[in-house]
Amino acid sequence: MRLKISLLKEPKHILLICVGWTTAEELYSCSDDHQIVKWNLLTGETSQIVKLPDDIYPIDLHWFPKSLGIKKQTQAESFVLTSSDGKFHLISKLGRVEKSVEAHCGAVLAGRWNYEGTALVTVGEDGQIKIWSKTGMLRSTLAQQGTPVYSVAWGPDSEKVLYTAGKQLIIKPLQPNAKVLQWKAHDGIILKVDWNSVNDLILSAGEDCKYKVWDSYGRPLYNSLPHEHPITSVAWAPDGELFAVGSFHTLRLCDKTGWSYALEKPNTGSIFNIAWSIDGTQIAGACGNGHVVFAHVVEQRWEWKNFQVTLTKRRTMQVRNVLNDAVDLLEFRDRVIKASLNYAHLVVSTSLQCYVFSTKNWNTPLIFDLKEGTVSLILQAERHFLLVDGGGIYLYSYEGRFISSPKFPGMRTDILNAQTVSLSNDTIAIKDKADEKIIFLFEASTGKPLGDGKLLSHKNEILEIALDQKGLTNDRKIAFIDKNRDLYITSVKRFGKEEQIIKLGTMVHTLAWSDTCNILCGLQDTRFTVWYYPNTVYVDRDILPKTLYERDASEFSKNPHIVSFVGNQVTIRRADGSLVHISISPYPAILHEYVSGSKWEDAVRLCRFVKEQTMWACLAAMAVANRDMTTAEIAYAAIGEIDKVQYINSIKDLPSKESKMAHILMFSGNIQEAEMVLLQAGLVYQAIQININLYNWERALELAVKYKTHVDTVLAYRQKFLETFGKQETNKRYLQYAEGVSIIQYFYDIETWEKERKYLQFLLKPTLSFTR
């Protein structure tokens, strides 16, 4: 990826200027020469909008926010202009000054609208941070610093403000008495900050010639090497994937993790202000010598299996098949904004249309018009793909047929990214930004809430979510990482009962599901971990460690990220931007394929061929999950789990189907479900005995009383249990029922006792030993 620079021969301004985009093709600039100039990038024309009064020396410009690029590019109609005379000015698109407001003593150094356009923040040389209404009425003085405040930015939820204070960065909530976060960020004066609403990361640049990336808790994520000159500007791309850095004769394009894609050296002087177009495809920079520098992002690259797609020009892509070196050129009517290559399809969105290419035929794409405008995210699954823009979320088939558009209260599509939205063949998962502990789940085919409409709620804030891609809808699982960096897994089908959310690992920084089978991988502290069968936690958690593959991940350096997991190849991007490919064993994927087709003999044969404990452990869990106890017995024997082999043998000898089902559920730890199966089948005594063997005395007595049977049996077991430990009965319910029931006869009913003893040997816990 690189920047393609364009610069006029003669500058349109003199001295310092600032810039702001109205649409993806139109820009306004202003300068100390008092001119406001409009730039039309389609025609290359410039025109003066207005000449400001001689006493207004502009410093900063920010357009009133608008919806993200509707098809006809709805334009912002006004902007705020801050100036050196202590005022800010609300100016219309036509150049008319609607209102001028005395705001600060000394220059107003920056002004920013919040994301909803309901409030304006200004900062000045007097060290004050002030909040204003949409019409320019003062709401509050948020803070007072002893030094000039050079830059300010709103938090993603418009509830916090980030501003500079010398070498310090400060995050101040709007609510009074709320906790203020402050930290030393640079060794010199901080000149610029930016806070992205999508990835929640902070950029800072200072006179110490460095730029840095921080999370919203003030923790450092990236620290650049010192440059030759102070860093005078930084700005996030709208989608949070890239950012730009400006300095003297320097324009740099960086990934969100901090490493540099491209470095350009235009003859511009210092670049004091950078603005991204709303579609994130180009940059405008306000230069110290009066120039406006434009830079287009080109040579983006997408890879899938043997195909490599490169954006060579704004409207041209090159497709290369590395197997036969065949090259195809794809031409588009409008500029390319977003693209995604996966599942044998290339999906490309331009400013007005969406193109869908099949890897089997690059010549005849399917084309349809976009409902809204600028697409900010494309996600693909095997059967369909998802588009996100400023207007909503839209699901399409690869034939171009519109499928659904899920909605939920308070939905903000402009802050969604690949970490907060996940797509599978039957499910759409979206993390709620308003309450980050909640995940919304929707049916892909209808866009309606999944199951009984219950939300998936977690105890901590969730950072990243991912749906598995294969298998039946009823078995669909979602994995997510919370703010403690713990990895959890749970089922997405939620009917009435609360689904278990089970922890899979700790200190997990990034994760991905395989596109061919339900294998999960993640970077876990200093280890790269693969969960060959994550569903093991629902079947037999004891053998989960035996189903893992781990290797040292220290070679990937700090903050690596999993880019893709295709087939048995995982692609990881290191902190320095380089890509590392890891190949995992192909055998677990083959095992998944055999099990999904119920080819148990082939699965056993494969495990015997590979001779790895990991494979046998996966097969054991898969067999129990699919109720194939014969295969499970073989697999458990192979990994030395003799006690479980004996228990499986006892299950196979049970007389009824319901009993077998109940004991398989007990084997997996699903005690309540096992009890329910037995009660529904009328096997009340067995349900009672399960609770006795688990020493769940309250429930055992509750069932006996409810069904009016075997109360004496429960009392007898309880009495013998207490006698074993030399204790007296203190439970009021047991004392109450013991008064009216004689349990002596129970011990002398030899015939009954023998029958029950033979049955007891099959139960999960060791049976109690009674004597006459």
Short mmCIF file of C-alpha atoms in Angstrom, two decimals, residues 306 320-327:
data_model
loop_
_atom_site.label_atom_id
_atom_site.label_comp_id
_atom_site.label_asym_id
_atom_site.label_seq_id
_atom_site.Cartn_x
_atom_site.Cartn_y
_atom_site.Cartn_z
CA ASN A 306 -3.87 -18.81 -4.89
CA ARG A 320 -3.06 -12.59 -10.27
CA ASN A 321 -3.38 -16.35 -10.05
CA VAL A 322 -0.04 -17.45 -8.59
CA LEU A 323 -0.51 -21.05 -9.76
CA ASN A 324 -0.39 -20.25 -13.46
CA ASP A 325 0.67 -16.56 -13.31
CA ALA A 326 -2.49 -15.53 -15.16
CA VAL A 327 -3.35 -11.83 -14.81
#
